[in-house]
Amino acid sequence: MDQPFIELIDIHKSFSGNNVLDGVNLAIEKGLVTCVIGKSGCGKSVLLKHIIGLMQPDSGQICVDGMPTNQMDKAQRHQFHRQISYMFQDNALFDFLTVWENIALPLTEKREMPMDQIRQRVKEKMQMLEISNHENKYPAQLSGGIKKRVALARALITEPDAVLFDEPTSGLDPVRRTSVHAMISTYQKEFGFTAVIVSHGIPEIFAISQRVAMLDQGKIIYFGKSEGIFQTDNEIVKAFISGKDA
Amino acid sequence: MFKERIEKLGLAAIEGTRSIGRISIFFFQGICRNFVPFVQISKIMEQVWFIGAKSMFVIVLTAIFTGMVLGLQGYYTLVDYGSEATLGSAVAMTLIRELGPVLSAIMIAARAGSAMAAEIGVMRISEQIDALKTMDIHPVRFTFSPRLAGSIISFPLLTALFDVTGIFGGFLSGVMMLGVNRYIYMDRVIQSIDLADVAGGFVKALVFGVIVSTMCCYKGFFAHISGAQAGQGAKSVSLATTNAVVNSCILILISDYIITFFLV
């Protein structure tokens, strides 16, 4: 197997004595969609926040492209943040900025790119995600589905190698859930980024994922191809995907 | 029992030290992160508009009535000694040295400071500050630095506005209503003020600007920590906002005493 793009090695994290991650090992391959499933509160979002660097593990190591994140210098850390984007569960759009300003923010704050190029790139992303007519609106004026698209546009504006999605369909009805999954799948194929999706949308999430990881009691109890999850012998996994209590 | 009390005291001392450390780092980061000229200037101007220009009405209103009360009280106190001619001096000195900087700072803390704490607090609980980190944008530079610079510019200007309006308020009640000679009033105002008084007032305004912006932004930025008992929702933001304004007002009064002690 090639070197994984993101690798979590024996990650431990506890909050007030409660072990949320208890020796997590996970290898995320480049260009694939990996979904992380598990019961509510089992630490899926915590896992994702460790990858992006919003949380630090008590022990263990996270490597991106073979480089341990805790050994990165300032320049490497900037490069790492350019490589990986994060889409928050509740979108985390800035309510005092317009849609255009929200999407452009990661570029305008850096000023590493001329303004006309920023405008061009934002325009392209807005056209691809079909949100061009919402350019001057504020997040409060948008529907849930459009907000998701704006958040995705912002995550993609730096043209990252990987996007981490924290429950992108939470709070959406089944129709919108399907459309958000379709949107992620379509743009993943179009832009070719690596995707890690934390989701409760079972079984539809398996249709857009090539790899599935299940987290239970702080450990990865299943990792493999998404079609293989239905053939697993693990009783906890079987019970979870069939919606029963193990 | 005794051991428990000592433990609680120790924990409180540790938490207090941590808070001082946090606020100091926050303040120095806020200053240093302002030196990204092209990105920051427009944001600083926005804050000057919000903190300064939009506070003008409340400052003028407060100042005019403060000046009128000073004129009224001053007149009836001075008239007993036959010294009502010195009303202009009394009003001007009181306003420029003390009431101008202190009252304007308290009014700005109530109007703009509370808004700063609430806005940053909401950014914290809705993960917008985390979003900044994932985009490699320094959250202190984005949230606090422009507000700090905006306050440093706005506070002295609003204090000057307060002083001038207050003196006019004293003129309204002392001269227009109670009959003090207008030329004597204005002459006393001009004669009694010297540059040291004005400079002292501006030093206070600068210090209060730093205190209000730092305290309000800090409370909002760490709303999830200071409001931990209230959960990390709307309650923690309201708690952060209340604490920000109350702490700012207390610190304004304490620092006013300290600065006055060194100035007189």
Short mmCIF file of C-alpha atoms in Angstrom, two decimals:
data_model
loop_
_atom_site.label_atom_id
_atom_site.label_comp_id
_atom_site.label_asym_id
_atom_site.label_seq_id
_atom_site.Cartn_x
_atom_site.Cartn_y
_atom_site.Cartn_z
CA MET A 1 0.00 0.00 0.00
CA ASP A 2 1.19 3.54 -0.79
CA GLN A 3 1.95 5.92 2.01
CA PRO A 4 -1.41 7.23 3.30
CA PHE A 5 -2.11 10.94 2.89
CA ILE A 6 -3.27 11.31 6.50
CA GLU A 7 -2.26 8.83 9.15
CA LEU A 8 -3.34 8.69 12.77
CA ILE A 9 -1.05 6.57 14.91
CA ASP A 10 -2.16 5.41 18.37
CA ILE A 11 -4.10 8.58 19.20
CA HIS A 12 -5.28 8.95 22.79
CA LYS A 13 -7.47 11.76 24.05
CA SER A 14 -9.42 12.02 27.27
CA PHE A 15 -11.63 14.75 28.76
CA SER A 16 -11.91 14.79 32.57
CA GLY A 17 -10.84 11.15 32.79
CA ASN A 18 -13.20 10.03 30.01
CA ASN A 19 -11.24 8.29 27.24
CA VAL A 20 -12.76 9.55 24.02
CA LEU A 21 -9.99 8.32 21.73
CA ASP A 22 -8.25 5.26 23.09
CA GLY A 23 -5.52 4.27 20.68
CA VAL A 24 -6.99 5.24 17.32
CA ASN A 25 -5.08 4.09 14.23
CA LEU A 26 -6.37 5.19 10.87
CA ALA A 27 -4.84 5.59 7.42
CA ILE A 28 -6.59 7.84 4.92
CA GLU A 29 -5.62 7.31 1.33
CA LYS A 30 -5.18 10.13 -1.15
CA GLY A 31 -8.02 10.87 -3.53
CA LEU A 32 -10.56 8.65 -1.78
CA VAL A 33 -13.68 9.42 0.24
CA THR A 34 -13.42 7.96 3.73
CA CYS A 35 -16.42 8.14 6.00
CA VAL A 36 -16.25 7.83 9.76
CA ILE A 37 -19.34 6.41 11.41
CA GLY A 38 -20.22 5.67 15.02
CA LYS A 39 -22.72 6.40 17.74
CA SER A 40 -23.41 10.01 18.76
CA GLY A 41 -20.79 11.25 21.20
CA CYS A 42 -18.29 8.48 20.41
CA GLY A 43 -15.62 11.02 19.37
CA LYS A 44 -15.95 11.27 15.59
CA SER A 45 -15.82 15.08 15.55
CA VAL A 46 -12.98 14.98 18.08
CA LEU A 47 -11.09 12.73 15.68
CA LEU A 48 -11.63 15.17 12.82
CA LYS A 49 -10.56 18.13 14.97
CA HIS A 50 -7.33 16.32 15.78
CA ILE A 51 -6.55 15.98 12.08
CA ILE A 52 -7.04 19.71 11.36
CA GLY A 53 -5.18 20.72 14.53
CA LEU A 54 -8.05 22.25 16.52
CA MET A 55 -7.30 19.69 19.24
CA GLN A 56 -4.04 18.12 20.31
CA PRO A 57 -3.80 14.45 21.27
CA ASP A 58 -2.69 13.42 24.76
CA SER A 59 -0.42 10.94 23.03
CA GLY A 60 0.09 9.54 19.55
CA GLN A 61 0.97 11.10 16.26
CA ILE A 62 -0.80 12.50 13.21
CA CYS A 63 1.12 12.48 9.95
CA VAL A 64 0.16 14.34 6.79
CA ASP A 65 2.06 13.22 3.70
CA GLY A 66 4.43 11.40 6.06
CA MET A 67 5.21 14.52 8.10
CA PRO A 68 4.20 14.47 11.80
CA THR A 69 2.03 17.55 12.42
CA ASN A 70 3.59 18.17 15.83
CA GLN A 71 7.04 18.48 14.27
CA MET A 72 6.06 20.98 11.59
CA ASP A 73 7.74 24.39 11.57
CA LYS A 74 5.80 27.60 10.86
CA ALA A 75 6.13 27.38 7.06
CA GLN A 76 5.15 23.71 7.01
CA ARG A 77 2.16 24.47 9.22
CA HIS A 78 1.00 27.21 6.80
CA GLN A 79 1.41 24.73 3.95
CA PHE A 80 -0.54 22.10 5.92
CA HIS A 81 -3.45 24.53 6.43
CA ARG A 82 -3.42 25.27 2.70
CA GLN A 83 -3.61 21.55 1.98
CA ILE A 84 -6.50 20.71 4.27
CA SER A 85 -9.87 22.45 4.64
CA TYR A 86 -12.58 21.83 7.16
CA MET A 87 -16.33 22.11 6.76
CA PHE A 88 -18.09 22.61 10.05
CA GLN A 89 -21.30 20.89 11.11
CA ASP A 90 -23.11 24.23 11.41
CA ASN A 91 -21.12 25.75 8.54
CA ALA A 92 -19.45 28.43 10.75
CA LEU A 93 -20.11 31.14 8.17
CA PHE A 94 -19.38 34.69 9.29
CA ASP A 95 -22.79 36.30 9.66
CA PHE A 96 -21.40 39.85 9.23
CA LEU A 97 -19.85 39.01 5.87
CA THR A 98 -21.65 38.49 2.56
CA VAL A 99 -21.51 35.17 0.70
CA TRP A 100 -18.77 36.54 -1.55
CA GLU A 101 -16.73 37.82 1.40
CA ASN A 102 -17.15 34.52 3.25
CA ILE A 103 -15.88 32.50 0.32
CA ALA A 104 -13.01 34.88 -0.44
CA LEU A 105 -11.92 35.23 3.19
CA PRO A 106 -9.12 32.62 3.23
CA LEU A 107 -7.55 34.42 0.25
CA THR A 108 -8.26 38.08 1.07
CA GLU A 109 -6.84 37.71 4.57
CA LYS A 110 -3.54 36.42 3.20
CA ARG A 111 -3.07 38.84 0.34
CA GLU A 112 -0.79 36.34 -1.35
CA MET A 113 -2.83 36.54 -4.54
CA PRO A 114 -3.75 39.65 -6.56
CA MET A 115 -7.32 40.83 -6.05
CA ASP A 116 -8.38 40.20 -9.65
CA GLN A 117 -7.26 36.57 -9.37
CA ILE A 118 -9.17 36.22 -6.10
CA ARG A 119 -12.30 37.61 -7.79
CA GLN A 120 -11.85 35.19 -10.68
CA ARG A 121 -11.42 32.18 -8.41
CA VAL A 122 -14.40 33.07 -6.22
CA LYS A 123 -16.51 33.55 -9.34
CA GLU A 124 -15.48 30.12 -10.65
CA LYS A 125 -16.30 28.36 -7.39
CA MET A 126 -19.63 30.15 -7.10
CA GLN A 127 -20.56 29.17 -10.62
CA MET A 128 -19.58 25.53 -10.05
CA LEU A 129 -21.63 25.36 -6.86
CA GLU A 130 -24.51 27.31 -8.44
CA ILE A 131 -24.60 30.07 -5.86
CA SER A 132 -23.68 33.02 -8.09
CA ASN A 133 -27.04 34.73 -7.54
CA HIS A 134 -26.49 34.77 -3.75
CA GLU A 135 -23.22 36.72 -3.96
CA ASN A 136 -24.36 39.76 -1.99
CA LYS A 137 -26.60 38.03 0.52
CA TYR A 138 -25.74 37.44 4.16
CA PRO A 139 -25.79 33.90 5.64
CA ALA A 140 -28.98 34.69 7.59
CA GLN A 141 -30.78 35.23 4.26
CA LEU A 142 -29.89 31.77 2.92
CA SER A 143 -31.56 28.36 3.18
CA GLY A 144 -29.79 25.44 4.89
CA GLY A 145 -28.79 23.83 1.60
CA ILE A 146 -27.33 27.03 0.15
CA LYS A 147 -25.39 27.64 3.37
CA LYS A 148 -23.83 24.19 2.97
CA ARG A 149 -22.80 25.06 -0.58
CA VAL A 150 -21.31 28.38 0.56
CA ALA A 151 -19.39 26.55 3.29
CA LEU A 152 -18.17 24.04 0.71
CA ALA A 153 -17.14 26.84 -1.64
CA ARG A 154 -15.15 28.45 1.18
CA ALA A 155 -13.53 25.09 1.98
CA LEU A 156 -12.57 24.63 -1.67
CA ILE A 157 -11.38 28.17 -2.42
CA THR A 158 -7.76 27.41 -1.50
CA GLU A 159 -7.94 24.33 -3.76
CA PRO A 160 -6.97 21.97 -0.95
CA ASP A 161 -5.78 18.39 -1.25
CA ALA A 162 -8.20 17.22 1.43
CA VAL A 163 -11.52 18.40 2.86
CA LEU A 164 -12.81 17.22 6.24
CA PHE A 165 -16.59 17.25 6.58
CA ASP A 166 -18.05 17.25 10.09
CA GLU A 167 -21.58 15.86 9.79
CA PRO A 168 -22.40 17.84 6.66
CA THR A 169 -26.00 16.62 6.60
CA SER A 170 -26.97 17.07 10.23
CA GLY A 171 -30.29 18.83 10.68
CA LEU A 172 -31.30 18.39 7.04
CA ASP A 173 -34.33 16.51 5.75
CA PRO A 174 -33.78 13.29 3.73
CA VAL A 175 -34.10 15.08 0.38
CA ARG A 176 -31.54 17.74 1.27
CA ARG A 177 -29.32 15.07 2.86
CA THR A 178 -29.20 13.18 -0.41
CA SER A 179 -28.50 16.37 -2.34
CA VAL A 180 -25.62 17.34 0.00
CA HIS A 181 -24.12 13.85 -0.35
CA ALA A 182 -24.50 14.09 -4.12
CA MET A 183 -22.89 17.52 -4.05
CA ILE A 184 -19.87 16.26 -2.08
CA SER A 185 -19.52 13.25 -4.37
CA THR A 186 -19.79 15.34 -7.55
CA TYR A 187 -17.25 17.94 -6.45
CA GLN A 188 -14.90 15.34 -5.01
CA LYS A 189 -14.79 13.71 -8.44
CA GLU A 190 -14.47 17.09 -10.17
CA PHE A 191 -11.74 18.54 -7.95
CA GLY A 192 -10.17 15.23 -6.93
CA PHE A 193 -9.66 16.09 -3.28
CA THR A 194 -9.37 13.56 -0.49
CA ALA A 195 -12.49 13.61 1.66
CA VAL A 196 -13.07 12.52 5.22
CA ILE A 197 -16.74 12.63 6.17
CA VAL A 198 -18.16 12.17 9.64
CA SER A 199 -21.74 11.14 9.07
CA HIS A 200 -24.83 9.52 10.52
CA GLY A 201 -26.39 9.19 7.07
CA ILE A 202 -26.44 5.40 6.91
CA PRO A 203 -26.64 3.67 4.46
CA GLU A 204 -26.57 6.47 1.83
CA ILE A 205 -23.12 7.64 2.94
CA PHE A 206 -21.68 4.28 1.85
CA ALA A 207 -22.73 5.02 -1.73
CA ILE A 208 -20.34 7.99 -1.97
CA SER A 209 -17.50 6.55 0.13
CA GLN A 210 -14.75 4.20 -0.91
CA ARG A 211 -13.58 3.56 2.66
CA VAL A 212 -15.49 3.30 5.94
CA ALA A 213 -14.14 3.54 9.46
CA MET A 214 -16.29 2.83 12.48
CA LEU A 215 -15.37 4.31 15.83
CA ASP A 216 -16.62 2.67 18.99
CA GLN A 217 -15.50 3.21 22.58
CA GLY A 218 -12.45 5.17 21.45
CA LYS A 219 -11.19 2.59 18.95
CA ILE A 220 -11.57 1.96 15.23
CA ILE A 221 -13.43 -1.35 15.19
CA TYR A 222 -13.91 -1.50 11.42
CA PHE A 223 -11.88 -0.10 8.58
CA GLY A 224 -12.21 -1.22 5.02
CA LYS A 225 -14.01 -0.83 1.74
CA SER A 226 -17.52 0.51 2.05
CA GLU A 227 -19.10 -2.45 0.27
CA GLY A 228 -17.31 -4.80 2.69
CA ILE A 229 -19.04 -3.42 5.75
CA PHE A 230 -22.17 -5.42 5.02
CA GLN A 231 -20.17 -8.67 5.10
CA THR A 232 -18.40 -8.01 8.38
CA ASP A 233 -18.66 -10.47 11.28
CA ASN A 234 -18.34 -7.74 13.88
CA GLU A 235 -21.59 -7.80 15.85
CA ILE A 236 -21.33 -4.15 16.96
CA VAL A 237 -20.87 -2.97 13.37
CA LYS A 238 -23.70 -5.18 12.13
CA ALA A 239 -26.02 -3.91 14.84
CA PHE A 240 -25.08 -0.28 14.21
CA ILE A 241 -25.62 -0.29 10.46
CA SER A 242 -28.92 -2.10 10.87
CA GLY A 243 -30.02 0.45 13.46
CA LYS A 244 -30.16 -1.98 16.41
CA ASP A 245 -28.57 -1.66 19.83
CA ALA A 246 -25.65 -4.10 20.15
CA MET B 1 -12.41 21.34 56.31
CA PHE B 2 -9.42 23.64 56.67
CA LYS B 3 -7.50 21.69 54.04
CA GLU B 4 -10.43 22.03 51.60
CA ARG B 5 -10.52 25.78 52.09
CA ILE B 6 -6.80 26.04 51.47
CA GLU B 7 -7.23 23.92 48.34
CA LYS B 8 -10.02 26.17 47.06
CA LEU B 9 -7.91 29.23 47.75
CA GLY B 10 -4.98 27.67 45.92
CA LEU B 11 -7.16 26.77 42.93
CA ALA B 12 -8.56 30.30 42.83
CA ALA B 13 -5.02 31.71 42.93
CA ILE B 14 -3.92 29.40 40.09
CA GLU B 15 -6.96 30.33 37.99
CA GLY B 16 -6.37 34.04 38.71
CA THR B 17 -2.73 33.74 37.62
CA ARG B 18 -3.79 31.87 34.48
CA SER B 19 -6.30 34.59 33.64
CA ILE B 20 -3.69 37.30 34.05
CA GLY B 21 -1.33 35.32 31.82
CA ARG B 22 -4.04 34.75 29.22
CA ILE B 23 -5.12 38.39 29.10
CA SER B 24 -1.48 39.58 28.88
CA ILE B 25 -0.70 37.26 25.96
CA PHE B 26 -4.00 38.24 24.34
CA PHE B 27 -3.16 41.95 24.68
CA PHE B 28 0.38 41.66 23.29
CA GLN B 29 -0.78 39.48 20.41
CA GLY B 30 -3.47 42.07 19.72
CA ILE B 31 -0.89 44.84 19.47
CA CYS B 32 1.68 42.89 17.46
CA ARG B 33 -0.84 41.43 15.00
CA ASN B 34 -1.95 44.91 13.94
CA PHE B 35 1.17 45.37 11.88
CA VAL B 36 -0.18 43.75 8.73
CA PRO B 37 -0.92 47.11 7.08
CA PHE B 38 -2.89 46.35 3.93
CA VAL B 39 -5.27 43.88 5.49
CA GLN B 40 -5.78 45.73 8.76
CA ILE B 41 -6.31 49.37 7.77
CA SER B 42 -9.81 48.94 6.38
CA LYS B 43 -10.81 46.87 9.42
CA ILE B 44 -9.39 49.51 11.79
CA MET B 45 -11.36 52.20 9.92
CA GLU B 46 -14.52 50.12 10.29
CA GLN B 47 -13.92 49.96 14.04
CA VAL B 48 -13.26 53.70 14.26
CA TRP B 49 -16.64 54.13 12.56
CA PHE B 50 -18.35 51.67 14.91
CA ILE B 51 -16.67 52.62 18.20
CA GLY B 52 -16.12 56.29 17.45
CA ALA B 53 -18.60 57.74 14.98
CA LYS B 54 -21.56 55.65 16.13
CA SER B 55 -20.94 56.55 19.79
CA MET B 56 -21.07 60.29 19.11
CA PHE B 57 -24.77 60.67 19.79
CA VAL B 58 -24.65 58.96 23.16
CA ILE B 59 -21.51 60.93 24.10
CA VAL B 60 -23.06 64.27 23.15
CA LEU B 61 -26.25 63.45 25.05
CA THR B 62 -24.39 62.35 28.18
CA ALA B 63 -21.96 65.25 28.02
CA ILE B 64 -24.55 67.96 27.62
CA PHE B 65 -26.55 66.84 30.65
CA THR B 66 -23.41 66.24 32.71
CA GLY B 67 -22.28 69.77 31.87
CA MET B 68 -25.71 71.19 32.70
CA VAL B 69 -25.78 69.42 36.08
CA LEU B 70 -22.26 70.66 36.82
CA GLY B 71 -23.34 74.19 35.89
CA LEU B 72 -26.39 73.93 38.11
CA GLN B 73 -24.68 72.38 41.13
CA GLY B 74 -21.60 74.55 40.70
CA TYR B 75 -23.60 77.75 40.53
CA TYR B 76 -25.59 77.11 43.73
CA THR B 77 -22.43 76.09 45.60
CA LEU B 78 -20.36 79.03 44.36
CA VAL B 79 -23.06 81.67 44.75
CA ASP B 80 -22.99 81.19 48.54
CA TYR B 81 -19.38 82.39 48.49
CA GLY B 82 -20.00 85.06 45.89
CA SER B 83 -17.75 83.18 43.48
CA GLU B 84 -20.21 82.30 40.73
CA ALA B 85 -17.87 84.00 38.27
CA THR B 86 -15.53 81.00 38.60
CA LEU B 87 -18.25 78.62 37.33
CA GLY B 88 -16.50 78.28 33.94
CA SER B 89 -13.29 77.13 35.64
CA ALA B 90 -15.11 74.62 37.84
CA VAL B 91 -17.02 73.08 34.95
CA ALA B 92 -14.04 72.95 32.59
CA MET B 93 -11.56 71.54 35.12
CA THR B 94 -13.96 68.89 36.36
CA LEU B 95 -14.78 67.78 32.84
CA ILE B 96 -11.31 67.84 31.33
CA ARG B 97 -9.49 66.29 34.24
CA GLU B 98 -12.00 63.71 35.44
CA LEU B 99 -15.52 63.39 34.18
CA GLY B 100 -14.77 63.68 30.46
CA PRO B 101 -12.42 60.69 30.18
CA VAL B 102 -14.21 58.55 32.80
CA LEU B 103 -17.80 59.07 31.71
CA SER B 104 -17.03 58.77 28.01
CA ALA B 105 -15.11 55.53 28.65
CA ILE B 106 -18.00 54.11 30.68
CA MET B 107 -20.52 55.10 28.01
CA ILE B 108 -18.41 53.58 25.23
CA ALA B 109 -17.94 50.42 27.31
CA ALA B 110 -21.71 50.17 27.65
CA ARG B 111 -22.41 50.81 23.97
CA ALA B 112 -19.47 49.48 21.94
CA GLY B 113 -17.73 47.29 24.54
CA SER B 114 -20.81 45.17 25.15
CA ALA B 115 -21.22 44.76 21.39
CA MET B 116 -17.57 43.68 21.04
CA ALA B 117 -17.93 41.05 23.78
CA ALA B 118 -21.23 39.73 22.42
CA GLU B 119 -20.08 39.62 18.79
CA ILE B 120 -16.82 37.80 19.56
CA GLY B 121 -18.63 35.55 22.06
CA VAL B 122 -21.11 34.49 19.38
CA MET B 123 -18.19 33.87 17.01
CA ARG B 124 -16.68 31.62 19.64
CA ILE B 125 -19.76 29.51 20.37
CA SER B 126 -20.70 29.18 16.70
CA GLU B 127 -17.21 27.85 15.87
CA GLN B 128 -16.34 30.88 13.70
CA ILE B 129 -13.10 31.35 15.68
CA ASP B 130 -12.23 27.68 15.08
CA ALA B 131 -13.03 28.24 11.41
CA LEU B 132 -10.45 31.06 11.33
CA LYS B 133 -7.84 28.70 12.74
CA THR B 134 -8.58 26.07 10.10
CA MET B 135 -8.13 28.78 7.44
CA ASP B 136 -4.77 29.72 8.98
CA ILE B 137 -6.06 33.19 9.90
CA HIS B 138 -4.90 34.31 13.33
CA PRO B 139 -8.12 34.76 15.33
CA VAL B 140 -6.66 37.47 17.59
CA ARG B 141 -5.60 39.49 14.55
CA PHE B 142 -9.04 39.07 13.00
CA THR B 143 -11.14 39.81 16.09
CA PHE B 144 -9.17 41.86 18.59
CA SER B 145 -6.39 43.82 16.83
CA PRO B 146 -8.65 46.14 14.77
CA ARG B 147 -10.87 46.81 17.79
CA LEU B 148 -7.87 47.68 19.94
CA ALA B 149 -6.52 50.09 17.31
CA GLY B 150 -10.01 51.51 16.73
CA SER B 151 -10.42 52.16 20.46
CA ILE B 152 -7.00 53.81 20.78
CA ILE B 153 -8.01 56.23 18.00
CA SER B 154 -11.62 56.77 19.07
CA PHE B 155 -11.45 57.16 22.84
CA PRO B 156 -9.37 60.40 22.93
CA LEU B 157 -11.50 61.92 20.15
CA LEU B 158 -14.74 61.08 21.94
CA THR B 159 -13.30 62.40 25.19
CA ALA B 160 -12.51 65.70 23.45
CA LEU B 161 -16.07 65.79 22.14
CA PHE B 162 -17.39 65.08 25.64
CA ASP B 163 -15.29 67.89 27.14
CA VAL B 164 -16.38 70.50 24.60
CA THR B 165 -20.05 69.48 24.76
CA GLY B 166 -19.96 69.37 28.56
CA ILE B 167 -18.53 72.89 28.74
CA PHE B 168 -21.34 73.98 26.43
CA GLY B 169 -23.84 72.22 28.75
CA GLY B 170 -22.43 74.19 31.69
CA PHE B 171 -22.82 77.33 29.60
CA LEU B 172 -26.48 76.49 28.94
CA SER B 173 -27.41 76.07 32.59
CA GLY B 174 -24.98 78.61 34.12
CA VAL B 175 -25.20 81.39 31.56
CA MET B 176 -28.50 80.95 29.73
CA MET B 177 -30.60 79.81 32.69
CA LEU B 178 -28.94 81.23 35.81
CA GLY B 179 -27.53 84.44 34.42
CA VAL B 180 -23.76 84.13 34.84
CA ASN B 181 -21.99 86.57 32.52
CA ARG B 182 -21.19 84.73 29.28
CA TYR B 183 -17.86 86.53 28.70
CA ILE B 184 -16.67 85.80 32.21
CA TYR B 185 -17.75 82.13 31.88
CA MET B 186 -15.82 81.65 28.62
CA ASP B 187 -12.86 83.68 29.85
CA ARG B 188 -12.63 81.49 32.97
CA VAL B 189 -12.82 78.35 30.85
CA ILE B 190 -9.96 79.52 28.62
CA GLN B 191 -7.84 80.85 31.50
CA SER B 192 -8.14 77.79 33.71
CA ILE B 193 -7.26 75.08 31.19
CA ASP B 194 -3.62 74.39 30.52
CA LEU B 195 -2.00 71.87 28.25
CA ALA B 196 -1.09 69.51 31.11
CA ASP B 197 -4.78 69.08 31.99
CA VAL B 198 -5.72 68.31 28.41
CA ALA B 199 -2.76 65.93 28.02
CA GLY B 200 -3.68 64.20 31.29
CA GLY B 201 -7.22 63.71 30.04
CA PHE B 202 -5.96 62.23 26.80
CA VAL B 203 -3.58 59.87 28.62
CA LYS B 204 -6.55 58.63 30.62
CA ALA B 205 -8.65 58.23 27.48
CA LEU B 206 -5.90 56.18 25.82
CA VAL B 207 -5.52 53.90 28.84
CA PHE B 208 -9.31 53.49 29.12
CA GLY B 209 -9.50 52.65 25.41
CA VAL B 210 -6.95 49.89 25.88
CA ILE B 211 -8.73 48.61 29.01
CA VAL B 212 -12.23 48.55 27.48
CA SER B 213 -11.25 46.95 24.18
CA THR B 214 -8.95 44.38 25.80
CA MET B 215 -11.39 43.39 28.53
CA CYS B 216 -14.44 43.22 26.24
CA CYS B 217 -12.71 41.31 23.44
CA TYR B 218 -10.99 39.00 25.93
CA LYS B 219 -14.26 38.12 27.65
CA GLY B 220 -15.93 37.41 24.32
CA PHE B 221 -12.96 35.48 22.96
CA PHE B 222 -12.86 33.20 26.00
CA ALA B 223 -16.64 33.06 26.52
CA HIS B 224 -16.44 29.25 26.39
CA ILE B 225 -14.03 29.21 29.34
CA SER B 226 -15.41 31.94 31.57
CA GLY B 227 -18.97 30.81 30.90
CA ALA B 228 -18.18 27.11 31.31
CA GLN B 229 -20.63 26.72 34.16
CA ALA B 230 -23.35 28.25 32.03
CA GLY B 231 -22.59 25.83 29.19
CA GLN B 232 -21.25 26.95 25.85
CA GLY B 233 -24.37 28.55 24.50
CA ALA B 234 -26.23 31.84 24.61
CA LYS B 235 -25.93 31.96 28.40
CA SER B 236 -22.14 32.00 28.25
CA VAL B 237 -22.26 34.92 25.79
CA SER B 238 -24.61 36.91 28.04
CA LEU B 239 -22.37 36.15 31.03
CA ALA B 240 -19.28 37.20 29.06
CA THR B 241 -20.97 40.45 27.97
CA THR B 242 -22.07 41.34 31.49
CA ASN B 243 -18.66 40.55 32.96
CA ALA B 244 -16.93 42.50 30.20
CA VAL B 245 -18.86 45.71 30.91
CA VAL B 246 -18.74 45.40 34.71
CA ASN B 247 -15.01 44.57 34.75
CA SER B 248 -14.27 47.39 32.29
CA CYS B 249 -16.10 49.94 34.46
CA ILE B 250 -14.33 48.80 37.62
CA LEU B 251 -10.93 48.86 35.91
CA ILE B 252 -11.65 52.32 34.49
CA LEU B 253 -12.29 53.69 37.98
CA ILE B 254 -9.27 51.95 39.53
CA SER B 255 -6.91 53.05 36.76
CA ASP B 256 -8.37 56.58 36.91
CA TYR B 257 -7.27 56.82 40.52
CA ILE B 258 -3.80 55.46 39.73
CA ILE B 259 -3.25 57.81 36.76
CA THR B 260 -4.58 60.82 38.71
CA PHE B 261 -2.22 59.93 41.59
CA PHE B 262 0.76 60.17 39.21
CA LEU B 263 -0.51 63.22 37.33
CA VAL B 264 -1.28 65.57 40.24
#
